[in-house]
Amino acid sequence: EDQVTQSPEALRLQEGESSSLNCSYTVSGLRGLFWYRQDPGKGPEFLFTLYSAGEEKEKERLKATLTKKESFLHITAPKPEDSATYLCAVQAAGSYQLTFGKGTKLSVIP
Amino acid sequence: DVKVTQSSRYLVKRTGEKVFLECVQDMDHENMFWYRQDPGLGLRLIYFSYDVKMKEKGDIPEGYSVSREKKERFSLILESASTNQTSMYLCASSPPERVRGAFFGQGTRLTVV
């Protein structure tokens, strides 16, 4: 059974204080790993797809990396508008569906 | 940009009612999904469809059914709504080829009273 565990559950950062969110996964053949951002009361917004170990993707202050067992979402010099819940999901080879972690709620304090 | 539109943002229904949640996508995606999201439980897959008239059960299909008569539209049906189906419902779509991520609608907050 595919599993995704995200840590920490919640993270409070001062504005400008860089940090990382973790996503550990077990899957029978990784087809893709995804990061999403979700604001309260809204649907998840797609951020990145990573396909293989060693791959990295960047978007503004966010950088996602992937190893064979986990992915990190690095946030550099965060701003209050980066406050959201960040979700990680995996898709197994031969599967249509995504398995999601429970998310990390990030709060960036001015 | 991909647009996935859910018919309602908020719904309040009575126990025992038949409830229809509608979802439309405008990017000709083959795959469509229905999830529910609950605090502490995350997103859980109810049903998905990889083609018109095709459907597959997800992790929690009990009490739900789906319909996909046209490629762009995927409906979730609560046959007889119950209070434990109060939740945020999220529709998503994705293309079939090398994965580019699923795109989500804005969600429907359903309350069953």
PDB file of N, CA, C and O in Angstrom, chain A residues 59-108:
ATOM      1  N   LYS A  59      10.484  27.431  -8.035  1.00  0.00           N
ATOM      2  CA  LYS A  59       9.485  28.426  -8.395  1.00  0.00           C
ATOM      3  C   LYS A  59       9.517  29.505  -7.328  1.00  0.00           C
ATOM      4  O   LYS A  59       9.144  29.257  -6.177  1.00  0.00           O
ATOM      5  N   GLU A  60      10.000  30.648  -7.698  1.00  0.00           N
ATOM      6  CA  GLU A  60      10.117  31.789  -6.780  1.00  0.00           C
ATOM      7  C   GLU A  60      10.900  31.358  -5.543  1.00  0.00           C
ATOM      8  O   GLU A  60      12.060  30.975  -5.651  1.00  0.00           O
ATOM      9  N   ARG A  61      10.307  31.407  -4.357  1.00  0.00           N
ATOM     10  CA  ARG A  61      11.024  31.087  -3.126  1.00  0.00           C
ATOM     11  C   ARG A  61      10.982  29.599  -2.783  1.00  0.00           C
ATOM     12  O   ARG A  61      11.502  29.191  -1.742  1.00  0.00           O
ATOM     13  N   LEU A  62      10.379  28.793  -3.618  1.00  0.00           N
ATOM     14  CA  LEU A  62      10.211  27.373  -3.346  1.00  0.00           C
ATOM     15  C   LEU A  62      11.130  26.541  -4.216  1.00  0.00           C
ATOM     16  O   LEU A  62      11.292  26.803  -5.407  1.00  0.00           O
ATOM     17  N   LYS A  63      11.685  25.492  -3.601  1.00  0.00           N
ATOM     18  CA  LYS A  63      12.511  24.541  -4.340  1.00  0.00           C
ATOM     19  C   LYS A  63      12.182  23.149  -3.835  1.00  0.00           C
ATOM     20  O   LYS A  63      12.250  22.892  -2.634  1.00  0.00           O
ATOM     21  N   ALA A  64      11.818  22.254  -4.750  1.00  0.00           N
ATOM     22  CA  ALA A  64      11.486  20.886  -4.390  1.00  0.00           C
ATOM     23  C   ALA A  64      12.593  19.959  -4.862  1.00  0.00           C
ATOM     24  O   ALA A  64      13.103  20.097  -5.977  1.00  0.00           O
ATOM     25  N   THR A  65      12.949  19.000  -4.000  1.00  0.00           N
ATOM     26  CA  THR A  65      13.965  18.013  -4.323  1.00  0.00           C
ATOM     27  C   THR A  65      13.418  16.622  -4.049  1.00  0.00           C
ATOM     28  O   THR A  65      12.465  16.457  -3.275  1.00  0.00           O
ATOM     29  N   LEU A  66      14.055  15.625  -4.657  1.00  0.00           N
ATOM     30  CA  LEU A  66      13.551  14.255  -4.544  1.00  0.00           C
ATOM     31  C   LEU A  66      14.706  13.270  -4.379  1.00  0.00           C
ATOM     32  O   LEU A  66      15.702  13.338  -5.100  1.00  0.00           O
ATOM     33  N   THR A  67      14.540  12.357  -3.379  1.00  0.00           N
ATOM     34  CA  THR A  67      15.421  11.206  -3.247  1.00  0.00           C
ATOM     35  C   THR A  67      14.571   9.957  -3.427  1.00  0.00           C
ATOM     36  O   THR A  67      13.364  10.045  -3.689  1.00  0.00           O
ATOM     37  N   LYS A  68      15.165   8.797  -3.220  1.00  0.00           N
ATOM     38  CA  LYS A  68      14.399   7.563  -3.424  1.00  0.00           C
ATOM     39  C   LYS A  68      13.375   7.315  -2.329  1.00  0.00           C
ATOM     40  O   LYS A  68      12.480   6.482  -2.491  1.00  0.00           O
ATOM     41  N   LYS A  69      13.496   8.041  -1.209  1.00  0.00           N
ATOM     42  CA  LYS A  69      12.577   7.786  -0.094  1.00  0.00           C
ATOM     43  C   LYS A  69      11.825   9.016   0.360  1.00  0.00           C
ATOM     44  O   LYS A  69      10.854   8.901   1.111  1.00  0.00           O
ATOM     45  N   GLU A  70      12.282  10.207  -0.040  1.00  0.00           N
ATOM     46  CA  GLU A  70      11.634  11.402   0.453  1.00  0.00           C
ATOM     47  C   GLU A  70      11.820  12.578  -0.494  1.00  0.00           C
ATOM     48  O   GLU A  70      12.677  12.561  -1.382  1.00  0.00           O
ATOM     49  N   SER A  71      10.998  13.582  -0.240  1.00  0.00           N
ATOM     50  CA  SER A  71      11.103  14.840  -0.967  1.00  0.00           C
ATOM     51  C   SER A  71      11.102  15.968   0.046  1.00  0.00           C
ATOM     52  O   SER A  71      10.489  15.860   1.115  1.00  0.00           O
ATOM     53  N   PHE A  72      11.802  17.032  -0.313  1.00  0.00           N
ATOM     54  CA  PHE A  72      11.831  18.212   0.533  1.00  0.00           C
ATOM     55  C   PHE A  72      11.311  19.403  -0.264  1.00  0.00           C
ATOM     56  O   PHE A  72      11.598  19.541  -1.450  1.00  0.00           O
ATOM     57  N   LEU A  73      10.569  20.240   0.431  1.00  0.00           N
ATOM     58  CA  LEU A  73      10.171  21.526  -0.128  1.00  0.00           C
ATOM     59  C   LEU A  73      10.887  22.595   0.680  1.00  0.00           C
ATOM     60  O   LEU A  73      10.574  22.801   1.851  1.00  0.00           O
ATOM     61  N   HIS A  74      11.881  23.205   0.050  1.00  0.00           N
ATOM     62  CA  HIS A  74      12.680  24.224   0.717  1.00  0.00           C
ATOM     63  C   HIS A  74      12.042  25.585   0.456  1.00  0.00           C
ATOM     64  O   HIS A  74      11.708  25.924  -0.692  1.00  0.00           O
ATOM     65  N   ILE A  75      11.907  26.359   1.529  1.00  0.00           N
ATOM     66  CA  ILE A  75      11.328  27.700   1.399  1.00  0.00           C
ATOM     67  C   ILE A  75      12.404  28.697   1.832  1.00  0.00           C
ATOM     68  O   ILE A  75      12.823  28.681   2.997  1.00  0.00           O
ATOM     69  N   THR A  76      12.813  29.525   0.893  1.00  0.00           N
ATOM     70  CA  THR A  76      13.888  30.483   1.139  1.00  0.00           C
ATOM     71  C   THR A  76      13.305  31.869   1.377  1.00  0.00           C
ATOM     72  O   THR A  76      12.492  32.354   0.589  1.00  0.00           O
ATOM     73  N   ALA A  77      13.692  32.451   2.511  1.00  0.00           N
ATOM     74  CA  ALA A  77      13.246  33.808   2.871  1.00  0.00           C
ATOM     75  C   ALA A  77      11.739  33.967   2.684  1.00  0.00           C
ATOM     76  O   ALA A  77      11.279  34.800   1.883  1.00  0.00           O
ATOM     77  N   PRO A  78      10.959  33.165   3.402  1.00  0.00           N
ATOM     78  CA  PRO A  78       9.506  33.199   3.193  1.00  0.00           C
ATOM     79  C   PRO A  78       8.881  34.540   3.567  1.00  0.00           C
ATOM     80  O   PRO A  78       9.386  35.280   4.424  1.00  0.00           O
ATOM     81  N   LYS A  79       7.725  34.780   2.910  1.00  0.00           N
ATOM     82  CA  LYS A  79       6.928  35.970   3.183  1.00  0.00           C
ATOM     83  C   LYS A  79       5.580  35.535   3.750  1.00  0.00           C
ATOM     84  O   LYS A  79       5.166  34.378   3.559  1.00  0.00           O
ATOM     85  N   PRO A  80       4.853  36.444   4.397  1.00  0.00           N
ATOM     86  CA  PRO A  80       3.529  36.066   4.952  1.00  0.00           C
ATOM     87  C   PRO A  80       2.594  35.443   3.910  1.00  0.00           C
ATOM     88  O   PRO A  80       1.804  34.553   4.258  1.00  0.00           O
ATOM     89  N   GLU A  81       2.706  35.865   2.675  1.00  0.00           N
ATOM     90  CA  GLU A  81       1.820  35.301   1.645  1.00  0.00           C
ATOM     91  C   GLU A  81       2.155  33.859   1.288  1.00  0.00           C
ATOM     92  O   GLU A  81       1.394  33.211   0.547  1.00  0.00           O
ATOM     93  N   ASP A  82       3.238  33.320   1.806  1.00  0.00           N
ATOM     94  CA  ASP A  82       3.555  31.904   1.626  1.00  0.00           C
ATOM     95  C   ASP A  82       2.809  31.032   2.633  1.00  0.00           C
ATOM     96  O   ASP A  82       2.871  29.796   2.554  1.00  0.00           O
ATOM     97  N   SER A  83       2.129  31.664   3.572  1.00  0.00           N
ATOM     98  CA  SER A  83       1.349  30.906   4.558  1.00  0.00           C
ATOM     99  C   SER A  83       0.258  30.118   3.849  1.00  0.00           C
ATOM    100  O   SER A  83      -0.531  30.674   3.076  1.00  0.00           O
ATOM    101  N   ALA A  84       0.221  28.808   4.098  1.00  0.00           N
ATOM    102  CA  ALA A  84      -0.735  27.896   3.447  1.00  0.00           C
ATOM    103  C   ALA A  84      -0.458  26.500   3.973  1.00  0.00           C
ATOM    104  O   ALA A  84       0.501  26.281   4.718  1.00  0.00           O
ATOM    105  N   THR A  85      -1.289  25.565   3.554  1.00  0.00           N
ATOM    106  CA  THR A  85      -0.985  24.151   3.795  1.00  0.00           C
ATOM    107  C   THR A  85      -0.352  23.587   2.531  1.00  0.00           C
ATOM    108  O   THR A  85      -0.865  23.781   1.431  1.00  0.00           O
ATOM    109  N   TYR A  86       0.765  22.898   2.704  1.00  0.00           N
ATOM    110  CA  TYR A  86       1.477  22.305   1.582  1.00  0.00           C
ATOM    111  C   TYR A  86       1.269  20.795   1.607  1.00  0.00           C
ATOM    112  O   TYR A  86       1.514  20.131   2.619  1.00  0.00           O
ATOM    113  N   LEU A  87       0.787  20.284   0.491  1.00  0.00           N
ATOM    114  CA  LEU A  87       0.449  18.871   0.365  1.00  0.00           C
ATOM    115  C   LEU A  87       1.425  18.179  -0.569  1.00  0.00           C
ATOM    116  O   LEU A  87       1.823  18.734  -1.587  1.00  0.00           O
ATOM    117  N   CYS A  88       1.752  16.964  -0.214  1.00  0.00           N
ATOM    118  CA  CYS A  88       2.600  16.106  -1.034  1.00  0.00           C
ATOM    119  C   CYS A  88       1.764  14.898  -1.456  1.00  0.00           C
ATOM    120  O   CYS A  88       0.936  14.401  -0.677  1.00  0.00           O
ATOM    121  N   ALA A  89       1.965  14.426  -2.680  1.00  0.00           N
ATOM    122  CA  ALA A  89       1.235  13.256  -3.171  1.00  0.00           C
ATOM    123  C   ALA A  89       2.145  12.437  -4.071  1.00  0.00           C
ATOM    124  O   ALA A  89       3.050  12.976  -4.710  1.00  0.00           O
ATOM    125  N   VAL A  90       1.876  11.133  -4.132  1.00  0.00           N
ATOM    126  CA  VAL A  90       2.638  10.260  -5.023  1.00  0.00           C
ATOM    127  C   VAL A  90       1.685   9.502  -5.929  1.00  0.00           C
ATOM    128  O   VAL A  90       0.528   9.252  -5.585  1.00  0.00           O
ATOM    129  N   GLN A  91       2.198   9.156  -7.095  1.00  0.00           N
ATOM    130  CA  GLN A  91       1.472   8.303  -8.012  1.00  0.00           C
ATOM    131  C   GLN A  91       2.355   7.113  -8.335  1.00  0.00           C
ATOM    132  O   GLN A  91       3.512   7.286  -8.740  1.00  0.00           O
ATOM    133  N   ALA A  92       1.802   5.912  -8.153  1.00  0.00           N
ATOM    134  CA  ALA A  92       2.560   4.692  -8.417  1.00  0.00           C
ATOM    135  C   ALA A  92       2.511   4.353  -9.901  1.00  0.00           C
ATOM    136  O   ALA A  92       1.566   4.702 -10.610  1.00  0.00           O
ATOM    137  N   ALA A  93       3.538   3.651 -10.340  1.00  0.00           N
ATOM    138  CA  ALA A  93       3.568   3.180 -11.720  1.00  0.00           C
ATOM    139  C   ALA A  93       2.342   2.334 -12.007  1.00  0.00           C
ATOM    140  O   ALA A  93       1.957   1.491 -11.195  1.00  0.00           O
ATOM    141  N   GLY A  94       1.709   2.574 -13.143  1.00  0.00           N
ATOM    142  CA  GLY A  94       0.542   1.795 -13.525  1.00  0.00           C
ATOM    143  C   GLY A  94      -0.747   2.203 -12.851  1.00  0.00           C
ATOM    144  O   GLY A  94      -1.784   1.574 -13.045  1.00  0.00           O
ATOM    145  N   SER A  95      -0.710   3.276 -12.061  1.00  0.00           N
ATOM    146  CA  SER A  95      -1.900   3.714 -11.333  1.00  0.00           C
ATOM    147  C   SER A  95      -2.368   5.065 -11.852  1.00  0.00           C
ATOM    148  O   SER A  95      -1.563   5.887 -12.299  1.00  0.00           O
ATOM    149  N   TYR A  96      -3.677   5.289 -11.778  1.00  0.00           N
ATOM    150  CA  TYR A  96      -4.220   6.597 -12.144  1.00  0.00           C
ATOM    151  C   TYR A  96      -4.263   7.548 -10.957  1.00  0.00           C
ATOM    152  O   TYR A  96      -4.328   8.754 -11.133  1.00  0.00           O
ATOM    153  N   GLN A  97      -4.288   6.993  -9.759  1.00  0.00           N
ATOM    154  CA  GLN A  97      -4.636   7.838  -8.629  1.00  0.00           C
ATOM    155  C   GLN A  97      -3.438   8.329  -7.858  1.00  0.00           C
ATOM    156  O   GLN A  97      -2.356   7.776  -7.936  1.00  0.00           O
ATOM    157  N   LEU A  98      -3.667   9.413  -7.118  1.00  0.00           N
ATOM    158  CA  LEU A  98      -2.664  10.006  -6.251  1.00  0.00           C
ATOM    159  C   LEU A  98      -2.954   9.629  -4.803  1.00  0.00           C
ATOM    160  O   LEU A  98      -4.103   9.594  -4.390  1.00  0.00           O
ATOM    161  N   THR A  99      -1.899   9.377  -4.046  1.00  0.00           N
ATOM    162  CA  THR A  99      -2.010   9.181  -2.601  1.00  0.00           C
ATOM    163  C   THR A  99      -1.411  10.402  -1.925  1.00  0.00           C
ATOM    164  O   THR A  99      -0.236  10.730  -2.154  1.00  0.00           O
ATOM    165  N   PHE A 100      -2.207  11.055  -1.096  1.00  0.00           N
ATOM    166  CA  PHE A 100      -1.796  12.312  -0.476  1.00  0.00           C
ATOM    167  C   PHE A 100      -1.321  12.111   0.948  1.00  0.00           C
ATOM    168  O   PHE A 100      -1.825  11.251   1.682  1.00  0.00           O
ATOM    169  N   GLY A 101      -0.376  12.952   1.368  1.00  0.00           N
ATOM    170  CA  GLY A 101      -0.072  13.118   2.779  1.00  0.00           C
ATOM    171  C   GLY A 101      -1.090  14.049   3.401  1.00  0.00           C
ATOM    172  O   GLY A 101      -1.947  14.615   2.711  1.00  0.00           O
ATOM    173  N   LYS A 102      -0.990  14.228   4.738  1.00  0.00           N
ATOM    174  CA  LYS A 102      -1.968  15.050   5.440  1.00  0.00           C
ATOM    175  C   LYS A 102      -1.604  16.529   5.426  1.00  0.00           C
ATOM    176  O   LYS A 102      -2.387  17.355   5.886  1.00  0.00           O
ATOM    177  N   GLY A 103      -0.432  16.832   4.929  1.00  0.00           N
ATOM    178  CA  GLY A 103      -0.066  18.222   4.744  1.00  0.00           C
ATOM    179  C   GLY A 103       0.724  18.825   5.888  1.00  0.00           C
ATOM    180  O   GLY A 103       0.726  18.314   7.015  1.00  0.00           O
ATOM    181  N   THR A 104       1.422  19.910   5.574  1.00  0.00           N
ATOM    182  CA  THR A 104       2.103  20.742   6.568  1.00  0.00           C
ATOM    183  C   THR A 104       1.505  22.132   6.490  1.00  0.00           C
ATOM    184  O   THR A 104       1.502  22.741   5.414  1.00  0.00           O
ATOM    185  N   LYS A 105       0.999  22.601   7.628  1.00  0.00           N
ATOM    186  CA  LYS A 105       0.438  23.947   7.675  1.00  0.00           C
ATOM    187  C   LYS A 105       1.544  24.924   8.026  1.00  0.00           C
ATOM    188  O   LYS A 105       2.100  24.896   9.121  1.00  0.00           O
ATOM    189  N   LEU A 106       1.863  25.792   7.086  1.00  0.00           N
ATOM    190  CA  LEU A 106       2.931  26.770   7.263  1.00  0.00           C
ATOM    191  C   LEU A 106       2.342  28.134   7.593  1.00  0.00           C
ATOM    192  O   LEU A 106       1.458  28.619   6.885  1.00  0.00           O
ATOM    193  N   SER A 107       2.860  28.726   8.652  1.00  0.00           N
ATOM    194  CA  SER A 107       2.484  30.097   9.010  1.00  0.00           C
ATOM    195  C   SER A 107       3.750  30.936   9.022  1.00  0.00           C
ATOM    196  O   SER A 107       4.722  30.581   9.696  1.00  0.00           O
ATOM    197  N   VAL A 108       3.746  32.042   8.265  1.00  0.00           N
ATOM    198  CA  VAL A 108       4.888  32.945   8.209  1.00  0.00           C
ATOM    199  C   VAL A 108       4.473  34.249   8.880  1.00  0.00           C
ATOM    200  O   VAL A 108       3.550  34.932   8.424  1.00  0.00           O
TER     201      VAL A 108
END
